[in-house]
PDB file of C-alpha atoms and ligand atoms in Angstrom:
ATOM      1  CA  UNK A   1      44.089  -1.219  43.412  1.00 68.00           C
ATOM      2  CA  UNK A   2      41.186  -1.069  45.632  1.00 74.00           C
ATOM      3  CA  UNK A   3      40.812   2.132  47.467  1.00 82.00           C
ATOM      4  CA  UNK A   4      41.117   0.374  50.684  1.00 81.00           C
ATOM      5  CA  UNK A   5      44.612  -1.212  50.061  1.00 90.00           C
ATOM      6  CA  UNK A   6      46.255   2.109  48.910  1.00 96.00           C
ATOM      7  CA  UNK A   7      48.505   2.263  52.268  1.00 97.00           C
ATOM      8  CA  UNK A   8      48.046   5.685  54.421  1.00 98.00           C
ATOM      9  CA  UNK A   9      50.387   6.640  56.840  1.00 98.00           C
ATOM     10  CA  UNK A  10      48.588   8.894  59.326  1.00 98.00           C
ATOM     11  CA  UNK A  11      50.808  11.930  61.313  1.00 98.00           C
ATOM     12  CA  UNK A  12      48.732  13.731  63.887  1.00 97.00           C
ATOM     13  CA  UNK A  13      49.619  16.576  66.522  1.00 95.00           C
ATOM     14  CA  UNK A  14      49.427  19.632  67.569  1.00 92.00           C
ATOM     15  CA  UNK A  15      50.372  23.131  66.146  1.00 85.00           C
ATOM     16  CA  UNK A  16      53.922  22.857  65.379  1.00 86.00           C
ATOM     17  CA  UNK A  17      54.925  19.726  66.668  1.00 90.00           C
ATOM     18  CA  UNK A  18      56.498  19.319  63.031  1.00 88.00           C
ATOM     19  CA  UNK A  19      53.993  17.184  61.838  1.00 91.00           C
ATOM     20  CA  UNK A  20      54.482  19.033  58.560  1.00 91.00           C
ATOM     21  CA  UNK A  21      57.811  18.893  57.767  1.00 93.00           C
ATOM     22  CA  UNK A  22      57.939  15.314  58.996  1.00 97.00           C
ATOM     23  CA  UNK A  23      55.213  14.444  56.910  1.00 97.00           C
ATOM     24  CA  UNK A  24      56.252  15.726  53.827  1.00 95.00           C
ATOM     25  CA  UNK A  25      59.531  14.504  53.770  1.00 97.00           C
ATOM     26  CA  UNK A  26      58.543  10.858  54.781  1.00 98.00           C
ATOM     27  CA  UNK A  27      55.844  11.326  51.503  1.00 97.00           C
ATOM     28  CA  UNK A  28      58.911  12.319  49.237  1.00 97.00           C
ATOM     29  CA  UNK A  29      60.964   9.064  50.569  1.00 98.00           C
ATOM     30  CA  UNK A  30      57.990   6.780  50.085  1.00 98.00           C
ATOM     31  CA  UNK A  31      56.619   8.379  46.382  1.00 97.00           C
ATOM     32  CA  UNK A  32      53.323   8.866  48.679  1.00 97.00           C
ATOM     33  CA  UNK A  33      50.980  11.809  47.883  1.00 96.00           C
ATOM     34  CA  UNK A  34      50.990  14.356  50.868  1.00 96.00           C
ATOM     35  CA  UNK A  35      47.354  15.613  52.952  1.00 96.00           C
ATOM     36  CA  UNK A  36      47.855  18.571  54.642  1.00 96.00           C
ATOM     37  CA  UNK A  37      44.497  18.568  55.885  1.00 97.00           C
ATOM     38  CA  UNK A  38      45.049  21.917  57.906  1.00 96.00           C
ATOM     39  CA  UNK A  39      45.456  23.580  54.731  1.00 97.00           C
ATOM     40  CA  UNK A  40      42.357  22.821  53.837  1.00 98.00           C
ATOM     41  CA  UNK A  41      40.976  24.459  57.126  1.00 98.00           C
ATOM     42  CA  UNK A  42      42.959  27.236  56.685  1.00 98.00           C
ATOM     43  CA  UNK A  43      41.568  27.558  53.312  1.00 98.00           C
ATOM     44  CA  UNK A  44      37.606  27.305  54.511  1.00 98.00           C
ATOM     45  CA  UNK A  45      39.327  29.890  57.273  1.00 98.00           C
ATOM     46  CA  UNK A  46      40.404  32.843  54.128  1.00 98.00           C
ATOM     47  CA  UNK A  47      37.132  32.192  52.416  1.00 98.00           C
ATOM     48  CA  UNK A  48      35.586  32.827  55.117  1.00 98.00           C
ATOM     49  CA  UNK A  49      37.384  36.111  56.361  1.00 98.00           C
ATOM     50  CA  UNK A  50      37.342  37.547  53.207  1.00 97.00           C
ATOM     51  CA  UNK A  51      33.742  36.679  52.323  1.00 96.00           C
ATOM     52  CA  UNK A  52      33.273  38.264  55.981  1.00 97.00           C
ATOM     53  CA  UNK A  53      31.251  35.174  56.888  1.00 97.00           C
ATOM     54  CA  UNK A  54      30.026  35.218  60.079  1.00 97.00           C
ATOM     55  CA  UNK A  55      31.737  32.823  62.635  1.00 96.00           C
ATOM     56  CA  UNK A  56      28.867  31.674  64.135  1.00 94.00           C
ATOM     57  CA  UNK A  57      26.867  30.749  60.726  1.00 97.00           C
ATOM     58  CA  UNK A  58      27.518  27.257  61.000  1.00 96.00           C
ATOM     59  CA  UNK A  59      25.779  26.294  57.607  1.00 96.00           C
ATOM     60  CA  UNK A  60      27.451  28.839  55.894  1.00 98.00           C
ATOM     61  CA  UNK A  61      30.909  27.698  56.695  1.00 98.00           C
ATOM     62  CA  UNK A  62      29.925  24.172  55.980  1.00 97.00           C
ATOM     63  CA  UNK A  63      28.778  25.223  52.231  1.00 97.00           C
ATOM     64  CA  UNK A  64      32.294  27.401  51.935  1.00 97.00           C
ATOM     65  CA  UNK A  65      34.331  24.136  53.363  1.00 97.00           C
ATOM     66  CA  UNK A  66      32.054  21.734  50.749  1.00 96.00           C
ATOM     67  CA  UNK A  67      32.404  23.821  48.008  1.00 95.00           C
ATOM     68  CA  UNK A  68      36.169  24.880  48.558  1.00 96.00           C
ATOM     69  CA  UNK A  69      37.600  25.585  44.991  1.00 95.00           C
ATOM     70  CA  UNK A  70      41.369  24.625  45.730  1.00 95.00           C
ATOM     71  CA  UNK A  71      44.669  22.634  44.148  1.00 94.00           C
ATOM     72  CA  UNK A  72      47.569  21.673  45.892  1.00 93.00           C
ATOM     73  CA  UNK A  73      51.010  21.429  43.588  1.00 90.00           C
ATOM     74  CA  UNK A  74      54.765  21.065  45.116  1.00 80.00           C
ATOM     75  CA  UNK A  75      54.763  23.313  48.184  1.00 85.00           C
ATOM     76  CA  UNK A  76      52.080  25.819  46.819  1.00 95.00           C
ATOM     77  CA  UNK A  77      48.074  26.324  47.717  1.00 97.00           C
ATOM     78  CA  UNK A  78      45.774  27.759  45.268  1.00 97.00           C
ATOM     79  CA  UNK A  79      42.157  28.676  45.722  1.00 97.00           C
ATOM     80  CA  UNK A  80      39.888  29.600  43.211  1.00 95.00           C
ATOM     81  CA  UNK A  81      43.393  29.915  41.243  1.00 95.00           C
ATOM     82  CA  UNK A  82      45.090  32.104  43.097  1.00 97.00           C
ATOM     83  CA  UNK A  83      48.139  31.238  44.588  1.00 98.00           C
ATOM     84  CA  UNK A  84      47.447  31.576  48.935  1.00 98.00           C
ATOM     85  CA  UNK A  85      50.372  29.471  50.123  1.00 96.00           C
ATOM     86  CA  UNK A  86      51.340  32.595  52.256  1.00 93.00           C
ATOM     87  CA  UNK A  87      48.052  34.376  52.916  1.00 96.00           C
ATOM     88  CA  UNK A  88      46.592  30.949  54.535  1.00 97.00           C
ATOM     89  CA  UNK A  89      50.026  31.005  57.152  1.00 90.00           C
ATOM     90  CA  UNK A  90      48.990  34.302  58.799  1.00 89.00           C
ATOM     91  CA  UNK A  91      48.740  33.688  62.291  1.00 83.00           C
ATOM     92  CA  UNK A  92      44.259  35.599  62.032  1.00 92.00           C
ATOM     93  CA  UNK A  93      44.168  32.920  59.452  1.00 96.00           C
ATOM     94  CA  UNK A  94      45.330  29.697  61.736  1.00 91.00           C
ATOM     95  CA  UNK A  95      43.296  31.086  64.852  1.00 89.00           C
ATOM     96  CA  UNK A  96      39.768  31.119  62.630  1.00 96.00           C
ATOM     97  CA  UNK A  97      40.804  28.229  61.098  1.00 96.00           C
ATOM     98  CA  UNK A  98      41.126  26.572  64.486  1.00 90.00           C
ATOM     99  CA  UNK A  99      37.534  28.029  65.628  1.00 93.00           C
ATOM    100  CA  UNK A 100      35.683  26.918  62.967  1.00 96.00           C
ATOM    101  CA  UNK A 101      37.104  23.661  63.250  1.00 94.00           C
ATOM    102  CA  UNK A 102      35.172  22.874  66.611  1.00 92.00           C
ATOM    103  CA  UNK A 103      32.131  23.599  64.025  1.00 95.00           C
ATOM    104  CA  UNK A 104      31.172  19.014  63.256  1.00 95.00           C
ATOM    105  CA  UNK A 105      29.243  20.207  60.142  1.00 96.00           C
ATOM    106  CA  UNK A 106      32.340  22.103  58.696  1.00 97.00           C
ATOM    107  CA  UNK A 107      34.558  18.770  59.530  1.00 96.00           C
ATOM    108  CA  UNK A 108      31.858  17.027  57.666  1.00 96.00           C
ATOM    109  CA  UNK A 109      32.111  19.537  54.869  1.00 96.00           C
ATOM    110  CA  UNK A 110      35.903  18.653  54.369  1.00 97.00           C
ATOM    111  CA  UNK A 111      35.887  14.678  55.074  1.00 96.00           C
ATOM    112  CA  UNK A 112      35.125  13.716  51.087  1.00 92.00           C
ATOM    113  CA  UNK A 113      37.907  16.187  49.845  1.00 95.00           C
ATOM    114  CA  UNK A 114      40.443  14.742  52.658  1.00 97.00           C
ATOM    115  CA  UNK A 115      39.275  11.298  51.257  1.00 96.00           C
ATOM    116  CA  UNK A 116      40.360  11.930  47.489  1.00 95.00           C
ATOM    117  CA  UNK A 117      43.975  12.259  48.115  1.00 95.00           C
ATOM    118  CA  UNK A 118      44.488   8.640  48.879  1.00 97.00           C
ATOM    119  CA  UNK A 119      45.651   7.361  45.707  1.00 96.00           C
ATOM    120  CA  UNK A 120      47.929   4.926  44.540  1.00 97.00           C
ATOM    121  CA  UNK A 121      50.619   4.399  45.633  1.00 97.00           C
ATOM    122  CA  UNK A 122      49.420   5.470  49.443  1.00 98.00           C
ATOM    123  CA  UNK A 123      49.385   8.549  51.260  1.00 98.00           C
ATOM    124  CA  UNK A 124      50.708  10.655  54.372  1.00 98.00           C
ATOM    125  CA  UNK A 125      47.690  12.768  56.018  1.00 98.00           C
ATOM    126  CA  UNK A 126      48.835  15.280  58.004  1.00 97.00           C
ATOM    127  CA  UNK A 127      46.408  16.726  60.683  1.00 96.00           C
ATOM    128  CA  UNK A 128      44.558  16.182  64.024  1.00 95.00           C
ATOM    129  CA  UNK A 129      42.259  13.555  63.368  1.00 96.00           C
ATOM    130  CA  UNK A 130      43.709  11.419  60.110  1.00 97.00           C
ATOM    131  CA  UNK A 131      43.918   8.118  62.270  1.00 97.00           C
ATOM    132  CA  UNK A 132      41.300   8.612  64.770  1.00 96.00           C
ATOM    133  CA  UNK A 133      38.324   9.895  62.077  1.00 96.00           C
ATOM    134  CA  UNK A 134      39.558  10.407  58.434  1.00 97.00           C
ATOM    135  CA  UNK A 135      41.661   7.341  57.992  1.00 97.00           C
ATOM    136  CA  UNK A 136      40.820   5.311  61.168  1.00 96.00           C
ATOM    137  CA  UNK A 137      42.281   1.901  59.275  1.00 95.00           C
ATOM    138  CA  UNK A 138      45.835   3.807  58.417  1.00 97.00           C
ATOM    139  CA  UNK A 139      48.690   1.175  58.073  1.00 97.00           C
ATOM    140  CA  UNK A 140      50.795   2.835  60.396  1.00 98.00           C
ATOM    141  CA  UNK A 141      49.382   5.884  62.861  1.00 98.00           C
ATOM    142  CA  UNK A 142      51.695   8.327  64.501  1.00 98.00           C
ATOM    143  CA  UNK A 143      50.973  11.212  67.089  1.00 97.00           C
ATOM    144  CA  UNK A 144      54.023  13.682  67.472  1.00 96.00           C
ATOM    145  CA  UNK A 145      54.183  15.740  70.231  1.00 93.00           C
ATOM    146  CA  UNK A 146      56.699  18.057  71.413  1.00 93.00           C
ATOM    147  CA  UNK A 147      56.859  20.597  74.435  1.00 93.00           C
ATOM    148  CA  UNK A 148      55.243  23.887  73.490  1.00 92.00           C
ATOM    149  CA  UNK A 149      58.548  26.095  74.227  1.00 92.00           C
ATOM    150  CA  UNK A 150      59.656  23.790  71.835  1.00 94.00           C
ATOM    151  CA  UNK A 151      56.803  24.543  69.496  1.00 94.00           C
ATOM    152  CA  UNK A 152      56.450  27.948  69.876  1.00 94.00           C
ATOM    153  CA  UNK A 153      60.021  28.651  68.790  1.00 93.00           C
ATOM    154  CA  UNK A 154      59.555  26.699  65.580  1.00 90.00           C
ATOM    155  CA  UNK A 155      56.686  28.391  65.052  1.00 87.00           C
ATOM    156  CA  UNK A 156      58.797  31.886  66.306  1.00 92.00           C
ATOM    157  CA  UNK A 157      61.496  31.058  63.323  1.00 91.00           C
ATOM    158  CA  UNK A 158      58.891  29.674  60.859  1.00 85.00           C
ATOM    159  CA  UNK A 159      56.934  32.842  60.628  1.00 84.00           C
ATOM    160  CA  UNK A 160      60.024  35.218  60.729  1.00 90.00           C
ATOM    161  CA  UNK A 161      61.832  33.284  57.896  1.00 89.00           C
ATOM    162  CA  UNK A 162      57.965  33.305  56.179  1.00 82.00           C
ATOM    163  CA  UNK A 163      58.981  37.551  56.689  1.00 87.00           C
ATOM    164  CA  UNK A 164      56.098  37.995  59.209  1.00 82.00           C
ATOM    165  CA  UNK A 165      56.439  39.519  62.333  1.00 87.00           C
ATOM    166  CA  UNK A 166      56.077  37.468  65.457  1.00 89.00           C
ATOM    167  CA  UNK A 167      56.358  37.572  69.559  1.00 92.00           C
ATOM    168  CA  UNK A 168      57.184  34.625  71.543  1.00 94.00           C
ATOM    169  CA  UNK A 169      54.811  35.747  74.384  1.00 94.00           C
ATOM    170  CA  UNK A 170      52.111  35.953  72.160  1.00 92.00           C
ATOM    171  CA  UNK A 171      53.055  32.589  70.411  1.00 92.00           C
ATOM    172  CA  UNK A 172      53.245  30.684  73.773  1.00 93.00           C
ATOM    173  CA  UNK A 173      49.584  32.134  74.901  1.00 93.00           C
ATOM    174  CA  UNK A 174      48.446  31.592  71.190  1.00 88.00           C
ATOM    175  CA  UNK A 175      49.395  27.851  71.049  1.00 90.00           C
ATOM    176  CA  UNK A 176      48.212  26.908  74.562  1.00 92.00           C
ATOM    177  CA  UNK A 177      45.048  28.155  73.715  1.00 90.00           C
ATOM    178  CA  UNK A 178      44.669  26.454  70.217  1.00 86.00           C
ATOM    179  CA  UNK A 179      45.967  23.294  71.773  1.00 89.00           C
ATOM    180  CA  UNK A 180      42.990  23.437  74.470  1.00 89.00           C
ATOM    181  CA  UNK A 181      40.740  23.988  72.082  1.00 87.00           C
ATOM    182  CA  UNK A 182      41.807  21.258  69.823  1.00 86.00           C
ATOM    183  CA  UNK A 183      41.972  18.496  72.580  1.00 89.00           C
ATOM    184  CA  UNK A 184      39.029  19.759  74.276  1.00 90.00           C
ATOM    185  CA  UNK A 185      36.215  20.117  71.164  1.00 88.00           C
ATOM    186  CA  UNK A 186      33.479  17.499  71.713  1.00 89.00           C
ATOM    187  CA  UNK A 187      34.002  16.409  67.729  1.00 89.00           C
ATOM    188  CA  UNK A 188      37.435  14.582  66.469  1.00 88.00           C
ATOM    189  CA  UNK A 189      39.250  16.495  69.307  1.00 91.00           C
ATOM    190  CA  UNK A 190      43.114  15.891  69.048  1.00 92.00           C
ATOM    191  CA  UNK A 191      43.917  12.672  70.781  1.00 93.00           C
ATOM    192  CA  UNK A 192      45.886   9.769  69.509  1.00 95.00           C
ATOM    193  CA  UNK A 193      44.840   7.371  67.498  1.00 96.00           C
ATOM    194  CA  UNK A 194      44.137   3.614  68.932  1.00 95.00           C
ATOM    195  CA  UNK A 195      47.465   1.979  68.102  1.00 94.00           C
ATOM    196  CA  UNK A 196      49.335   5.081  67.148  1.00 97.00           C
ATOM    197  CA  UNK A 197      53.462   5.630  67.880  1.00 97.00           C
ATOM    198  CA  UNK A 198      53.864   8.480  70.114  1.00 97.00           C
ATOM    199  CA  UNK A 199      57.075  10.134  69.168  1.00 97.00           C
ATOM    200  CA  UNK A 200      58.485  13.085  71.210  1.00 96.00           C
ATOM    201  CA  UNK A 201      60.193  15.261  68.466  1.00 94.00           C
ATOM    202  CA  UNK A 202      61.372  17.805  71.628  1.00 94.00           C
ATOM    203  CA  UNK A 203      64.659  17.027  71.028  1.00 93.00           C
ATOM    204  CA  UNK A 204      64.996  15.576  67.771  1.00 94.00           C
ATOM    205  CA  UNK A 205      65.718  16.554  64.543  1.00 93.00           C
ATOM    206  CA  UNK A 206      63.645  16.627  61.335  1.00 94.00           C
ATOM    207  CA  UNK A 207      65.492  13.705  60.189  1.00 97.00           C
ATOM    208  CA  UNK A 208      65.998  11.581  62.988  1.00 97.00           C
ATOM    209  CA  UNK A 209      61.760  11.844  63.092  1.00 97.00           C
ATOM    210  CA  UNK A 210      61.721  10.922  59.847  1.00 98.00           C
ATOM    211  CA  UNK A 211      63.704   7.687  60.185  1.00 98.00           C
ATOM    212  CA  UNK A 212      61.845   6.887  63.024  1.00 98.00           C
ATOM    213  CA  UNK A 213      58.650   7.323  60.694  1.00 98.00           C
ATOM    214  CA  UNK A 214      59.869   5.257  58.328  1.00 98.00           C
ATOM    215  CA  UNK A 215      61.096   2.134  60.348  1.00 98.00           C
ATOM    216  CA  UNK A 216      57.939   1.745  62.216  1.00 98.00           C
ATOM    217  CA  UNK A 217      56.370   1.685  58.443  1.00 98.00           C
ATOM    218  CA  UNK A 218      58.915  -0.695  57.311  1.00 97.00           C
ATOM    219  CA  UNK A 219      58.045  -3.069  60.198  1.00 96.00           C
ATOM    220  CA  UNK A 220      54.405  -2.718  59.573  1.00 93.00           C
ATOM    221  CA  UNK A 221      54.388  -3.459  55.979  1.00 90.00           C
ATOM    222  CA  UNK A 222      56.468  -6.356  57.151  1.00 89.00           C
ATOM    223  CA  UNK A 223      53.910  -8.161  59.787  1.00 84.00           C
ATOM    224  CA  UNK A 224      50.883  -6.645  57.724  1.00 74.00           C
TER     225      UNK A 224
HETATM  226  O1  C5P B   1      47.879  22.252  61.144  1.00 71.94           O
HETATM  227  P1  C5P B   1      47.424  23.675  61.000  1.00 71.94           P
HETATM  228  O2  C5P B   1      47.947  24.600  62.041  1.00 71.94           O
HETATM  229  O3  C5P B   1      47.641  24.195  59.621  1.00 71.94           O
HETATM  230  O4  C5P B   1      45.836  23.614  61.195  1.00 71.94           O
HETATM  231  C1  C5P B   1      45.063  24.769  61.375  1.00 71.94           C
HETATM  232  C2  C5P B   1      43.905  24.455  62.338  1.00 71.94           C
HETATM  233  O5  C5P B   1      43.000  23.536  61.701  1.00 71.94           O
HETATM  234  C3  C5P B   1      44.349  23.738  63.619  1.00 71.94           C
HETATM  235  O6  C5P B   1      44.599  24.660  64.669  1.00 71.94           O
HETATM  236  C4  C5P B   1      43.199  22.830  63.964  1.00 71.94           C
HETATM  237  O7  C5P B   1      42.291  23.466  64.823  1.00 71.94           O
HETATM  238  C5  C5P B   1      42.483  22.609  62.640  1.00 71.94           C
HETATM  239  N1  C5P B   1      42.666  21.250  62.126  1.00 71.94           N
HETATM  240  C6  C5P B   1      41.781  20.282  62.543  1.00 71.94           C
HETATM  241  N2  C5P B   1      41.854  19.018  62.013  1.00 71.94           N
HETATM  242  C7  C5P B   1      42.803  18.696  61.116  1.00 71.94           C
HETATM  243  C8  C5P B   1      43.745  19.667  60.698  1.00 71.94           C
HETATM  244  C9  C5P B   1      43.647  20.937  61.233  1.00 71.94           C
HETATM  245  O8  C5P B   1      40.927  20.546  63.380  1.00 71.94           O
HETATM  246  N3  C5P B   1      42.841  17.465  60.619  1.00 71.94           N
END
C-alpha cells in the first residue's frame, strides 16, 4: 500500500484533554498502530535533563530529538533500552518537554520519526499538531478539548494512581501555563486542524469519546 493511502486518524489537544486514552483505545478497536507523539518530546525532554543540556542550546536539543534512541511496545517507553514509561510522566519532565517544544528545529528533529509509525493498516497520532503539520491530509482530524478543572483533575488522579504526589493548585497554574504556551508558540502552535471535529470530552466519558471517534471515521471512510 502506498504510504499515502495508509489511513491516519489525527487526535489533537491540550494537556489532559484525554487525547491519550481516547486515542489508544480507538487504535485497539481499529487494529491501527498508536503515535503518542508527546512521548517522544518527553523523551528529547529526559535526555536532555539528564545529559544536563542546556535549554537554550537549540542545536543541541535538535541533535538529542534526531538522534533519540527509543521503542515503543504495549503501554511501555524505552530509551536507549531502558524502560522510562514512568520517569518521562514526571510533571519537571512534561514542563521541559513543553519548553523545548516552542524550539522549530527540535520539531523538525522529531517530524521523520513521527512519520515512520504510519504503517499499514493506518494510524492514530496523538499530539498537538498531527493534523495541522505532521499528518495535514489525515482521513479524519479531531481536536478534543475539555475545561481545565476538568483537566486538571484527570491529571490530579492520573499522577496519584501513577504514585506521585500532586496539588490541584499547582496543577491548575501548571496547565494554564503549558496551554498558553502551546497555543501561543509562533511554530505548529495548538490550534485545530482545517476540517477537524471539535469534541468537548468535559462531560463525557472515555467511551462515549471513543464512539464518537469512531462514527465520524466510519462516515468518512464511507464518503471518502
Ligand atoms: O501530550 P504530552 O503532555 O505528553 O506532551 C508533552 C509536551 O510536548 C506538551 O506540553 C507539548 O508542549 C509538547 N507536544 C507538542 N507537540 C506534540 C506533542 C506534544 O508540542 N505533537
Amino acid at each position: 500500500m502506498p504510504n499515502s493511502r495508509i489511513p491516519v486518524i489525527s487526535l489533537d489537544g491540550p494537556t489532559a484533554s484525554g487525547k491519550g486514552t481516547v486515542a489508544h483505545r480507538v487504535a485497539e478497536r481499529l487494529g491501527f498502530h498508536y503515535l503518542d507523539s508527546g512521548a517522544l518530546y518527553r523523551l528529547t525532554a529526559l535526555s536532555a535533563l539528564r545529559l544536563r543540556t542546556p535549554l537554550n542550546d537549540e542545536h543541541a536539543l535538535a541533535r538529542l530529538a534526531e538522534g533519540l534512541n527509543c521503542s515503543f511496545s504495549e503501554e511501555e517507553v524505552f530509551l536507549a533500552g531502558e524502560n522510562v514509561t514512568q520517569a518521562i510522566r514526571a510533571e519537571e519532565v512534561g514542563n521541559t518537554a513543553s519548553r523545548i517544544a516552542t524550539l522549530p528545529t527540535v520539531r523538525q528533529g522529531l517530524v521523520a520519526l513521527q512519520l515512520r509509525f504510519r504503517a499499514p493498516p493506518g494510524l492514530v497520532a496523538d499530539g498537538r499538531d498531527m493534523g495541522t503539520v505532521v499528518f495535514p491530509h489525515a482521513q479524519l482530524k479531531v481536536f478534543l478539548t475539555a475545561s481545565v478543572e476538568t483537566r486538571a483533575e484527570r491529571r490530579y488522579k492520573q499522577l496519584i494512581g501513577k504514585g506521585f504526589s500532586a496539588n490541584m493548585d499547582d496543577l491548575l497554574k501548571d496547565l494554564t501555563e503549558r496551554d498558553a504556551r502551546d497555543a501561543n508558540r509562533s511554530v505548529a502552535p495548538l490550534k485545530p486542524a482545517d476540517g477537524a471535529y471539535m469534541l468537548d470530552t468535559s462531560d463525557m466519558t472515555a467511551d462515549e469519546a471513543v464512539e464518537q471517534v469512531l462514527g465520524w471515521y466510519a462516515s468518512a471512510r464511507k464518503n471518502g
